[in-house]
Structure formats: structure tokens, C-alpha cells
Amino acid sequence: MRTRGIIAFVASLACLACTQRAYSAEPCTPFGDPPAQANRKFIPSNFAAHNPICFGGRVLGPWKDSDGSDRYACIYEPEQHSRDNPLPLLVFLHGSLATADSIKLTGLTSGIATADLGGKKPGFIALAPEGRYTAHYYPRPDSDAMGWDNWYRQLSPSGDVTTAGTTFKENVDAATIDHFIHEELATGEVDQSRLFVTGWSNGAAMAALYALNRQSIAAAAVYSAPDPFGALIDPCPQTPVPHPVTSNAQVQVFNPHIALMHVRNSCDIDGICPNGNAFANQMRSLGLTLDDVIIDSDGKAVSACDDSCGVNPMGDGTISAGGKARGLAHHVVWPRAQNAQILEFLKNHPLALTGK
């Protein structure tokens, strides 16, 4: 558990509500914000390198993405994995300011040999790709950090897209997730009807956005996701639609019938619980299967957000110091008590049950 990713995740998140970064006024695109560029010069002192350690698993990579960054992932496999026993695949996307190693904080890897995700035999394979250092539309110190670019929403399954004479490349992080999933699929050890995605915070936003655009993904269950279509200081929010768009205010998603579970805190960092309400409304408008679970500080399901921790549907930091502290304390702890419910939701939504 004493990996640099885990240590950095807990230590660095302690200042997420600090002064926000000033961004240059770049024009919005048909896919939201311009693509984030890798910041290979930004390596905080608490990271020795970009690649994860993957204690208890194996390191995959390096693989060079289209932006020129070396990309890595962690893979965790039970002893019974084989081509004769294909297992479900659970893809975990870490939060910002963290690395792939932070999957160890969730408790999910402890079930790779025994958990029932609906395969022919118990167990699953866990894949944890790692993000890259880029600018984020989050407050400091999260404005430049390891993570995922969920603000540039060009995730077309066909790759690059040309609109009005301009070519928009595929989201680099989505392509990286594609690569590591395909690498694992090539082993023949994965039950392709049970490809699932989960994530935490910024990784949860990316996991939801990714699942909404990949028809190979059966279901997603995420924790504490800012709305990937507009949260906090994002200057280019969009509305997801299941059809070709009519303006830059919309973005098409290509897997609008995904089964999605969102576990979130009634009091969360920077007031993002009401932002989760906005996200839930967007998902319901798509007609997908949504299990929206709001939990209180005791992990018990509640029906509404705690207004003392923010009411702005975009989420913001204009809340009391007490509300900020409670939101941060909840956000940095994965809800292990919900793991059984998360895995049960995924188990019950293979591709065959979602109409694909």
C-alpha cells in the first residue's frame, strides 16, 4: 500500500480548494475545450517518474501515445486466468493527482479471485491505465496534475473527425484506454460481454465519458464524478445528445444506452454533489439505465445533497470552511462499503442485457 501514487493521492488532495488557476481564453471547439497538451516538464517532487509501481500486479508499457507521451497501466490477474477461462475485465481510472497504483485504495483488487461479476467462474481481471500530466479545469494544486482530459470530448469510435474543414484528433487519453484494453483482449483471456469501467473523481468523469462513447463497454460504476460535460470552471460545457449535433453547445455520445451507476457524497469536494444532480438529469434525458446513489458521511443512502456543502449545479468553492473540509474528507475515501453493490450492478449488466 505504500506506493508513491497512494501517498501522493492522499497528501496532494489536501489542498484542492486552493486558489484556482487563471486560464487563457481559448475558443471552444465542437468537442468542448481544446485538447490538453502533455506537460512533460511538470513532475512534482512526490513523483519519481510517470510509470506506476503496480504492487501486486504487473506494469504494462511503455506505449507512446499520439501526443508523444509514454503511457503505462497496471494489470491485476487472478491465478485462474487463462484462454480456457475468460474472465470479466474491470477497467479502473484513477483520480487526478494520483497514479494507477491508487486502485489499491479501493479494495477492488482483493476480489479478483473470488468476486462474482457473472463470468463462468468467479474472479475478474483488473486493468488500471495511468493518465498524464496536463492542465485541468480544477482549482490548484489540481490545475496541473496527473489525470485525464475529460474536457476535450472528441471520443468518436471512428477516430479522428473532420468538421467544417478542420480535423479534430481523437482524445489522447481515450485512445490510451483503448490501447490497453485491446492489448488485454488480444490475450484471449477476457469475456468480451463483460467489459466494465469504474473510476474515482477525475477518473470517474473520464470513465463515464468513455463508457458513453464505446459500445464494447457493458456498464460503468463510478465514484464521485464531476460532470464530464460541465463542472467547476470549465469554460466550454456541453449537453450530451444521442444524435448528430446542431451546435457546439451539444456533443454526440455513441453509447447512450450504457448502464451507469454513480456513487457520490451528499457533501463532496468543491460542492460537486449538486453538479452530480445536473449530470444525473443529463443521463436520464439520454434514456439510459441509471443508478444514482447519494451517500452521507456514514455511507448510508440519502435522497438529496447536503446544501451546506454547496448548491451551485456547476459546483464551486463558495461554501463554508466547514463544508469544504467535510467535502474533502469524504472525497478522498473510496466507499468500500459500496463495493459489493457496485460489483453486483456490473454483474447484472452484461452486453446482452443492455440491448447491444
CSV table of N, CA and C in Angstrom, one decimal, residues 205-327:
chain,number,residue,atom,x,y,z
A,205,ALA,N,-15.1,10.8,-13.9
A,205,ALA,CA,-15.6,11.6,-15.1
A,205,ALA,C,-15.2,11.1,-16.4
A,206,MET,N,-13.9,10.7,-16.5
A,206,MET,CA,-13.4,10.1,-17.7
A,206,MET,C,-14.0,8.8,-18.0
A,207,ALA,N,-14.2,8.0,-16.9
A,207,ALA,CA,-14.8,6.6,-17.1
A,207,ALA,C,-16.2,6.7,-17.7
A,208,ALA,N,-17.0,7.7,-17.1
A,208,ALA,CA,-18.3,7.9,-17.6
A,208,ALA,C,-18.3,8.3,-19.1
A,209,LEU,N,-17.5,9.3,-19.4
A,209,LEU,CA,-17.4,9.8,-20.7
A,209,LEU,C,-17.0,8.7,-21.7
A,210,TYR,N,-16.0,7.9,-21.3
A,210,TYR,CA,-15.5,6.9,-22.1
A,210,TYR,C,-16.6,5.8,-22.4
A,211,ALA,N,-17.3,5.4,-21.3
A,211,ALA,CA,-18.3,4.4,-21.4
A,211,ALA,C,-19.5,4.9,-22.3
A,212,LEU,N,-19.8,6.1,-22.3
A,212,LEU,CA,-20.8,6.7,-23.1
A,212,LEU,C,-20.5,6.7,-24.6
A,213,ASN,N,-19.2,6.4,-24.9
A,213,ASN,CA,-18.8,6.5,-26.3
A,213,ASN,C,-18.2,5.2,-26.8
A,214,ARG,N,-18.3,4.1,-26.1
A,214,ARG,CA,-17.7,2.9,-26.5
A,214,ARG,C,-18.7,1.8,-26.4
A,215,GLN,N,-19.2,1.3,-27.5
A,215,GLN,CA,-20.3,0.2,-27.4
A,215,GLN,C,-19.8,-1.1,-26.9
A,216,SER,N,-18.5,-1.3,-26.8
A,216,SER,CA,-18.0,-2.5,-26.3
A,216,SER,C,-18.1,-2.6,-24.8
A,217,ILE,N,-18.3,-1.4,-24.1
A,217,ILE,CA,-18.4,-1.4,-22.7
A,217,ILE,C,-19.8,-1.7,-22.3
A,218,ALA,N,-20.0,-2.7,-21.4
A,218,ALA,CA,-21.3,-3.1,-21.0
A,218,ALA,C,-21.9,-2.2,-20.0
A,219,ALA,N,-21.1,-1.8,-19.0
A,219,ALA,CA,-21.6,-1.0,-17.9
A,219,ALA,C,-20.5,-0.2,-17.2
A,220,ALA,N,-20.9,0.8,-16.5
A,220,ALA,CA,-19.9,1.6,-15.7
A,220,ALA,C,-20.4,1.9,-14.4
A,221,ALA,N,-19.6,1.9,-13.4
A,221,ALA,CA,-20.0,2.2,-12.0
A,221,ALA,C,-18.8,3.1,-11.4
A,222,VAL,N,-19.1,4.3,-11.1
A,222,VAL,CA,-18.1,5.3,-10.8
A,222,VAL,C,-18.4,6.0,-9.5
A,223,TYR,N,-17.3,6.6,-8.9
A,223,TYR,CA,-17.4,7.2,-7.6
A,223,TYR,C,-17.0,8.7,-7.7
A,224,SER,N,-17.9,9.6,-7.2
A,224,SER,CA,-17.6,11.0,-7.0
A,224,SER,C,-17.1,11.7,-8.3
A,225,ALA,N,-17.9,11.6,-9.3
A,225,ALA,CA,-17.5,12.2,-10.6
A,225,ALA,C,-18.0,13.6,-10.8
A,226,PRO,N,-17.2,14.6,-11.0
A,226,PRO,CA,-17.6,15.8,-11.6
A,226,PRO,C,-18.3,15.6,-12.9
A,227,ASP,N,-19.3,16.3,-13.3
A,227,ASP,CA,-20.0,16.1,-14.5
A,227,ASP,C,-19.0,16.3,-15.7
A,228,PRO,N,-18.7,15.2,-16.5
A,228,PRO,CA,-17.8,15.4,-17.6
A,228,PRO,C,-18.2,16.3,-18.7
A,229,PHE,N,-19.5,16.8,-18.6
A,229,PHE,CA,-20.0,17.7,-19.7
A,229,PHE,C,-20.0,19.1,-19.2
A,230,GLY,N,-19.6,19.4,-17.9
A,230,GLY,CA,-19.5,20.7,-17.4
A,230,GLY,C,-19.5,20.8,-15.9
A,231,ALA,N,-18.4,21.1,-15.4
A,231,ALA,CA,-18.2,21.2,-13.9
A,231,ALA,C,-17.2,22.3,-13.5
A,232,LEU,N,-17.4,22.9,-12.4
A,232,LEU,CA,-16.5,23.8,-11.8
A,232,LEU,C,-16.1,25.0,-12.8
A,233,ILE,N,-14.9,25.1,-13.2
A,233,ILE,CA,-14.5,26.3,-14.0
A,233,ILE,C,-14.4,26.0,-15.5
A,234,ASP,N,-15.0,24.9,-15.9
A,234,ASP,CA,-15.0,24.5,-17.3
A,234,ASP,C,-15.6,25.6,-18.2
A,235,PRO,N,-14.9,26.3,-19.1
A,235,PRO,CA,-15.5,27.3,-19.9
A,235,PRO,C,-16.3,26.8,-21.1
A,236,CYS,N,-16.3,25.5,-21.4
A,236,CYS,CA,-17.0,25.0,-22.6
A,236,CYS,C,-17.9,23.9,-22.3
A,237,PRO,N,-18.9,24.0,-21.4
A,237,PRO,CA,-19.8,22.9,-21.1
A,237,PRO,C,-20.6,22.6,-22.3
A,238,GLN,N,-21.1,21.3,-22.4
A,238,GLN,CA,-21.9,20.9,-23.5
A,238,GLN,C,-23.0,20.0,-23.0
A,239,THR,N,-24.0,19.8,-23.8
A,239,THR,CA,-25.1,18.9,-23.5
A,239,THR,C,-24.9,17.6,-24.3
A,240,PRO,N,-24.9,16.4,-23.7
A,240,PRO,CA,-24.8,15.2,-24.5
A,240,PRO,C,-26.1,14.8,-25.1
A,241,VAL,N,-26.0,14.4,-26.4
A,241,VAL,CA,-27.2,14.0,-27.2
A,241,VAL,C,-26.8,12.7,-27.9
A,242,PRO,N,-27.8,11.9,-28.2
A,242,PRO,CA,-27.6,10.6,-28.8
A,242,PRO,C,-27.7,10.7,-30.4
A,243,HIS,N,-27.6,11.9,-30.9
A,243,HIS,CA,-27.7,12.1,-32.4
A,243,HIS,C,-26.8,13.1,-32.8
A,244,PRO,N,-26.6,13.3,-34.1
A,244,PRO,CA,-25.8,14.4,-34.6
A,244,PRO,C,-26.2,15.8,-34.0
A,245,VAL,N,-25.2,16.6,-33.8
A,245,VAL,CA,-25.4,17.8,-33.1
A,245,VAL,C,-25.9,18.9,-34.0
A,246,THR,N,-26.5,20.0,-33.4
A,246,THR,CA,-27.0,21.1,-34.1
A,246,THR,C,-26.2,22.4,-33.8
A,247,SER,N,-25.3,22.3,-32.8
A,247,SER,CA,-24.5,23.4,-32.4
A,247,SER,C,-23.3,22.9,-31.5
A,248,ASN,N,-22.4,23.8,-31.3
A,248,ASN,CA,-21.3,23.5,-30.4
A,248,ASN,C,-21.7,23.4,-28.9
A,249,ALA,N,-22.9,23.7,-28.6
A,249,ALA,CA,-23.4,23.6,-27.3
A,249,ALA,C,-23.8,22.1,-27.0
A,250,GLN,N,-23.8,21.3,-28.0
A,250,GLN,CA,-24.1,19.9,-27.9
A,250,GLN,C,-22.9,19.0,-28.3
A,251,VAL,N,-22.8,17.8,-27.8
A,251,VAL,CA,-21.8,16.8,-28.2
A,251,VAL,C,-22.5,15.4,-28.3
A,252,GLN,N,-22.3,14.7,-29.4
A,252,GLN,CA,-22.9,13.4,-29.6
A,252,GLN,C,-22.1,12.4,-28.8
A,253,VAL,N,-22.9,11.5,-28.1
A,253,VAL,CA,-22.3,10.3,-27.5
A,253,VAL,C,-22.8,9.1,-28.3
A,254,PHE,N,-22.0,8.1,-28.3
A,254,PHE,CA,-22.2,6.9,-29.2
A,254,PHE,C,-22.6,5.7,-28.5
A,255,ASN,N,-22.7,5.7,-27.2
A,255,ASN,CA,-23.2,4.5,-26.5
A,255,ASN,C,-24.2,5.0,-25.4
A,256,PRO,N,-25.3,5.7,-25.9
A,256,PRO,CA,-26.2,6.3,-25.0
A,256,PRO,C,-27.1,5.4,-24.1
A,257,HIS,N,-27.0,4.1,-24.4
A,257,HIS,CA,-27.8,3.2,-23.6
A,257,HIS,C,-27.0,2.4,-22.6
A,258,ILE,N,-25.8,2.9,-22.3
A,258,ILE,CA,-24.9,2.2,-21.3
A,258,ILE,C,-25.6,2.2,-19.9
A,259,ALA,N,-25.4,1.1,-19.2
A,259,ALA,CA,-25.9,1.1,-17.8
A,259,ALA,C,-24.9,1.8,-16.9
A,260,LEU,N,-25.3,2.7,-16.1
A,260,LEU,CA,-24.4,3.6,-15.3
A,260,LEU,C,-24.8,3.7,-13.9
A,261,MET,N,-23.9,3.4,-13.0
A,261,MET,CA,-24.1,3.6,-11.6
A,261,MET,C,-23.2,4.7,-11.1
A,262,HIS,N,-23.7,5.7,-10.4
A,262,HIS,CA,-22.9,6.8,-9.9
A,262,HIS,C,-23.0,6.9,-8.4
A,263,VAL,N,-22.0,6.5,-7.6
A,263,VAL,CA,-22.0,6.6,-6.2
A,263,VAL,C,-21.3,8.0,-5.8
A,264,ARG,N,-22.0,8.8,-5.1
A,264,ARG,CA,-21.5,10.1,-4.8
A,264,ARG,C,-21.8,10.6,-3.4
A,265,ASN,N,-21.1,11.5,-2.8
A,265,ASN,CA,-21.3,12.0,-1.5
A,265,ASN,C,-22.3,13.2,-1.4
A,266,SER,N,-23.2,13.1,-0.4
A,266,SER,CA,-24.1,14.3,-0.2
A,266,SER,C,-23.3,15.6,0.1
A,267,CYS,N,-22.2,15.4,0.7
A,267,CYS,CA,-21.2,16.6,0.9
A,267,CYS,C,-19.9,16.2,0.3
A,268,ASP,N,-19.6,16.8,-0.8
A,268,ASP,CA,-18.4,16.5,-1.6
A,268,ASP,C,-17.5,17.7,-1.9
A,269,ILE,N,-16.3,17.4,-2.4
A,269,ILE,CA,-15.4,18.5,-2.6
A,269,ILE,C,-15.9,19.5,-3.6
A,270,ASP,N,-15.6,20.8,-3.2
A,270,ASP,CA,-16.0,21.9,-4.1
A,270,ASP,C,-17.5,21.9,-4.5
A,271,GLY,N,-18.3,21.4,-3.6
A,271,GLY,CA,-19.7,21.4,-3.9
A,271,GLY,C,-20.2,20.7,-5.1
A,272,ILE,N,-19.6,19.5,-5.4
A,272,ILE,CA,-19.9,18.8,-6.6
A,272,ILE,C,-21.2,17.9,-6.5
A,273,CYS,N,-21.8,17.8,-5.3
A,273,CYS,CA,-23.0,17.0,-5.2
A,273,CYS,C,-24.1,17.6,-6.1
A,274,PRO,N,-24.4,18.9,-6.0
A,274,PRO,CA,-25.4,19.4,-7.0
A,274,PRO,C,-25.0,19.3,-8.4
A,275,ASN,N,-23.7,19.3,-8.7
A,275,ASN,CA,-23.2,19.1,-10.0
A,275,ASN,C,-23.5,17.7,-10.5
A,276,GLY,N,-23.5,16.7,-9.5
A,276,GLY,CA,-23.9,15.4,-9.8
A,276,GLY,C,-25.4,15.3,-10.2
A,277,ASN,N,-26.2,16.2,-9.5
A,277,ASN,CA,-27.6,16.2,-9.9
A,277,ASN,C,-27.8,16.6,-11.4
A,278,ALA,N,-27.0,17.6,-11.8
A,278,ALA,CA,-27.1,18.0,-13.2
A,278,ALA,C,-26.7,16.9,-14.1
A,279,PHE,N,-25.6,16.2,-13.7
A,279,PHE,CA,-25.2,15.0,-14.6
A,279,PHE,C,-26.3,14.0,-14.6
A,280,ALA,N,-26.9,13.7,-13.5
A,280,ALA,CA,-27.9,12.6,-13.5
A,280,ALA,C,-29.1,13.0,-14.4
A,281,ASN,N,-29.5,14.3,-14.4
A,281,ASN,CA,-30.5,14.7,-15.3
A,281,ASN,C,-30.2,14.6,-16.7
A,282,GLN,N,-28.9,14.9,-17.1
A,282,GLN,CA,-28.4,14.7,-18.4
A,282,GLN,C,-28.5,13.2,-18.8
A,283,MET,N,-28.1,12.3,-17.9
A,283,MET,CA,-28.1,10.9,-18.2
A,283,MET,C,-29.6,10.4,-18.4
A,284,ARG,N,-30.5,10.8,-17.6
A,284,ARG,CA,-31.9,10.4,-17.7
A,284,ARG,C,-32.5,10.9,-19.0
A,285,SER,N,-32.0,12.1,-19.5
A,285,SER,CA,-32.5,12.6,-20.8
A,285,SER,C,-32.1,11.7,-21.9
A,286,LEU,N,-31.0,11.0,-21.7
A,286,LEU,CA,-30.5,10.0,-22.8
A,286,LEU,C,-31.3,8.7,-22.8
A,287,GLY,N,-32.0,8.5,-21.7
A,287,GLY,CA,-32.8,7.2,-21.5
A,287,GLY,C,-32.0,6.0,-21.1
A,288,LEU,N,-30.8,6.2,-20.5
A,288,LEU,CA,-30.0,5.1,-20.1
A,288,LEU,C,-30.4,4.6,-18.8
A,289,THR,N,-29.9,3.4,-18.4
A,289,THR,CA,-30.2,2.8,-17.1
A,289,THR,C,-29.2,3.5,-16.1
A,290,LEU,N,-29.8,4.2,-15.1
A,290,LEU,CA,-29.0,5.0,-14.2
A,290,LEU,C,-29.4,4.6,-12.8
A,291,ASP,N,-28.3,4.2,-12.0
A,291,ASP,CA,-28.5,4.0,-10.6
A,291,ASP,C,-27.7,5.1,-9.9
A,292,ASP,N,-28.4,6.1,-9.4
A,292,ASP,CA,-27.7,7.3,-8.8
A,292,ASP,C,-27.8,7.2,-7.3
A,293,VAL,N,-26.7,6.9,-6.7
A,293,VAL,CA,-26.6,6.6,-5.2
A,293,VAL,C,-25.9,7.7,-4.5
A,294,ILE,N,-26.6,8.5,-3.7
A,294,ILE,CA,-26.1,9.5,-2.8
A,294,ILE,C,-25.9,9.0,-1.4
A,295,ILE,N,-24.7,9.1,-0.8
A,295,ILE,CA,-24.4,8.6,0.5
A,295,ILE,C,-24.0,9.7,1.4
A,296,ASP,N,-24.4,9.5,2.7
A,296,ASP,CA,-24.0,10.5,3.7
A,296,ASP,C,-22.6,10.1,4.3
A,297,SER,N,-22.2,10.8,5.4
A,297,SER,CA,-20.9,10.6,6.0
A,297,SER,C,-20.8,9.2,6.6
A,298,ASP,N,-21.9,8.5,6.9
A,298,ASP,CA,-21.9,7.2,7.4
A,298,ASP,C,-22.0,6.1,6.3
A,299,GLY,N,-22.0,6.6,5.1
A,299,GLY,CA,-22.1,5.6,4.0
A,299,GLY,C,-23.5,5.1,3.7
A,300,LYS,N,-24.5,5.8,4.3
A,300,LYS,CA,-25.9,5.4,4.2
A,300,LYS,C,-26.6,6.2,3.0
A,301,ALA,N,-27.4,5.5,2.3
A,301,ALA,CA,-28.1,6.2,1.2
A,301,ALA,C,-29.0,7.3,1.7
A,302,VAL,N,-29.0,8.4,1.0
A,302,VAL,CA,-29.9,9.5,1.3
A,302,VAL,C,-30.5,10.0,0.0
A,303,SER,N,-31.5,10.9,0.1
A,303,SER,CA,-32.2,11.3,-1.1
A,303,SER,C,-31.8,12.6,-1.7
A,304,ALA,N,-30.9,13.3,-1.0
A,304,ALA,CA,-30.6,14.6,-1.5
A,304,ALA,C,-29.2,15.1,-1.1
A,305,CYS,N,-28.7,16.1,-1.7
A,305,CYS,CA,-27.4,16.7,-1.3
A,305,CYS,C,-27.5,17.5,0.0
A,306,ASP,N,-26.4,17.6,0.6
A,306,ASP,CA,-26.3,18.5,1.8
A,306,ASP,C,-26.1,19.9,1.3
A,307,ASP,N,-27.1,20.8,1.5
A,307,ASP,CA,-27.0,22.2,0.9
A,307,ASP,C,-25.9,23.0,1.6
A,308,SER,N,-25.5,22.6,2.8
A,308,SER,CA,-24.4,23.3,3.5
A,308,SER,C,-23.1,23.1,2.8
A,309,CYS,N,-23.0,22.2,1.9
A,309,CYS,CA,-21.8,21.9,1.1
A,309,CYS,C,-21.8,22.3,-0.3
A,310,GLY,N,-22.8,23.2,-0.6
A,310,GLY,CA,-22.9,23.8,-2.0
A,310,GLY,C,-24.2,23.5,-2.6
A,311,VAL,N,-24.6,24.5,-3.5
A,311,VAL,CA,-25.9,24.4,-4.2
A,311,VAL,C,-25.8,24.7,-5.7
A,312,ASN,N,-24.6,25.1,-6.1
A,312,ASN,CA,-24.4,25.5,-7.5
A,312,ASN,C,-24.3,24.3,-8.3
A,313,PRO,N,-25.2,24.2,-9.4
A,313,PRO,CA,-25.2,23.0,-10.2
A,313,PRO,C,-23.9,22.8,-11.0
A,314,MET,N,-23.0,23.8,-11.1
A,314,MET,CA,-21.7,23.6,-11.7
A,314,MET,C,-20.7,23.2,-10.7
A,315,GLY,N,-21.0,23.3,-9.4
A,315,GLY,CA,-20.1,23.1,-8.3
A,315,GLY,C,-19.2,24.3,-8.2
A,316,ASP,N,-18.8,24.7,-7.0
A,316,ASP,CA,-17.9,25.8,-6.8
A,316,ASP,C,-17.4,25.7,-5.3
A,317,GLY,N,-16.5,26.6,-5.0
A,317,GLY,CA,-15.9,26.7,-3.7
A,317,GLY,C,-16.5,27.7,-2.8
A,318,THR,N,-17.6,28.3,-3.2
A,318,THR,CA,-18.2,29.4,-2.4
A,318,THR,C,-19.1,28.7,-1.3
A,319,ILE,N,-18.5,27.9,-0.4
A,319,ILE,CA,-19.2,27.3,0.7
A,319,ILE,C,-18.4,27.5,1.9
A,320,SER,N,-18.9,27.2,3.0
A,320,SER,CA,-18.3,27.4,4.3
A,320,SER,C,-17.0,26.6,4.4
A,321,ALA,N,-16.1,27.1,5.3
A,321,ALA,CA,-14.9,26.3,5.6
A,321,ALA,C,-15.2,24.9,6.1
A,322,GLY,N,-16.2,24.8,6.9
A,322,GLY,CA,-16.6,23.5,7.4
A,322,GLY,C,-17.1,22.6,6.3
A,323,GLY,N,-17.9,23.2,5.4
A,323,GLY,CA,-18.4,22.4,4.3
A,323,GLY,C,-17.3,21.9,3.4
A,324,LYS,N,-16.3,22.8,3.2
A,324,LYS,CA,-15.2,22.4,2.3
A,324,LYS,C,-14.4,21.3,3.0
A,325,ALA,N,-14.2,21.4,4.3
A,325,ALA,CA,-13.4,20.4,5.0
A,325,ALA,C,-14.1,19.0,4.9
A,326,ARG,N,-15.4,19.0,5.2
A,326,ARG,CA,-16.1,17.8,5.2
A,326,ARG,C,-16.2,17.2,3.8
A,327,GLY,N,-16.4,18.0,2.8
A,327,GLY,CA,-16.4,17.5,1.4
A,327,GLY,C,-15.1,16.9,1.0
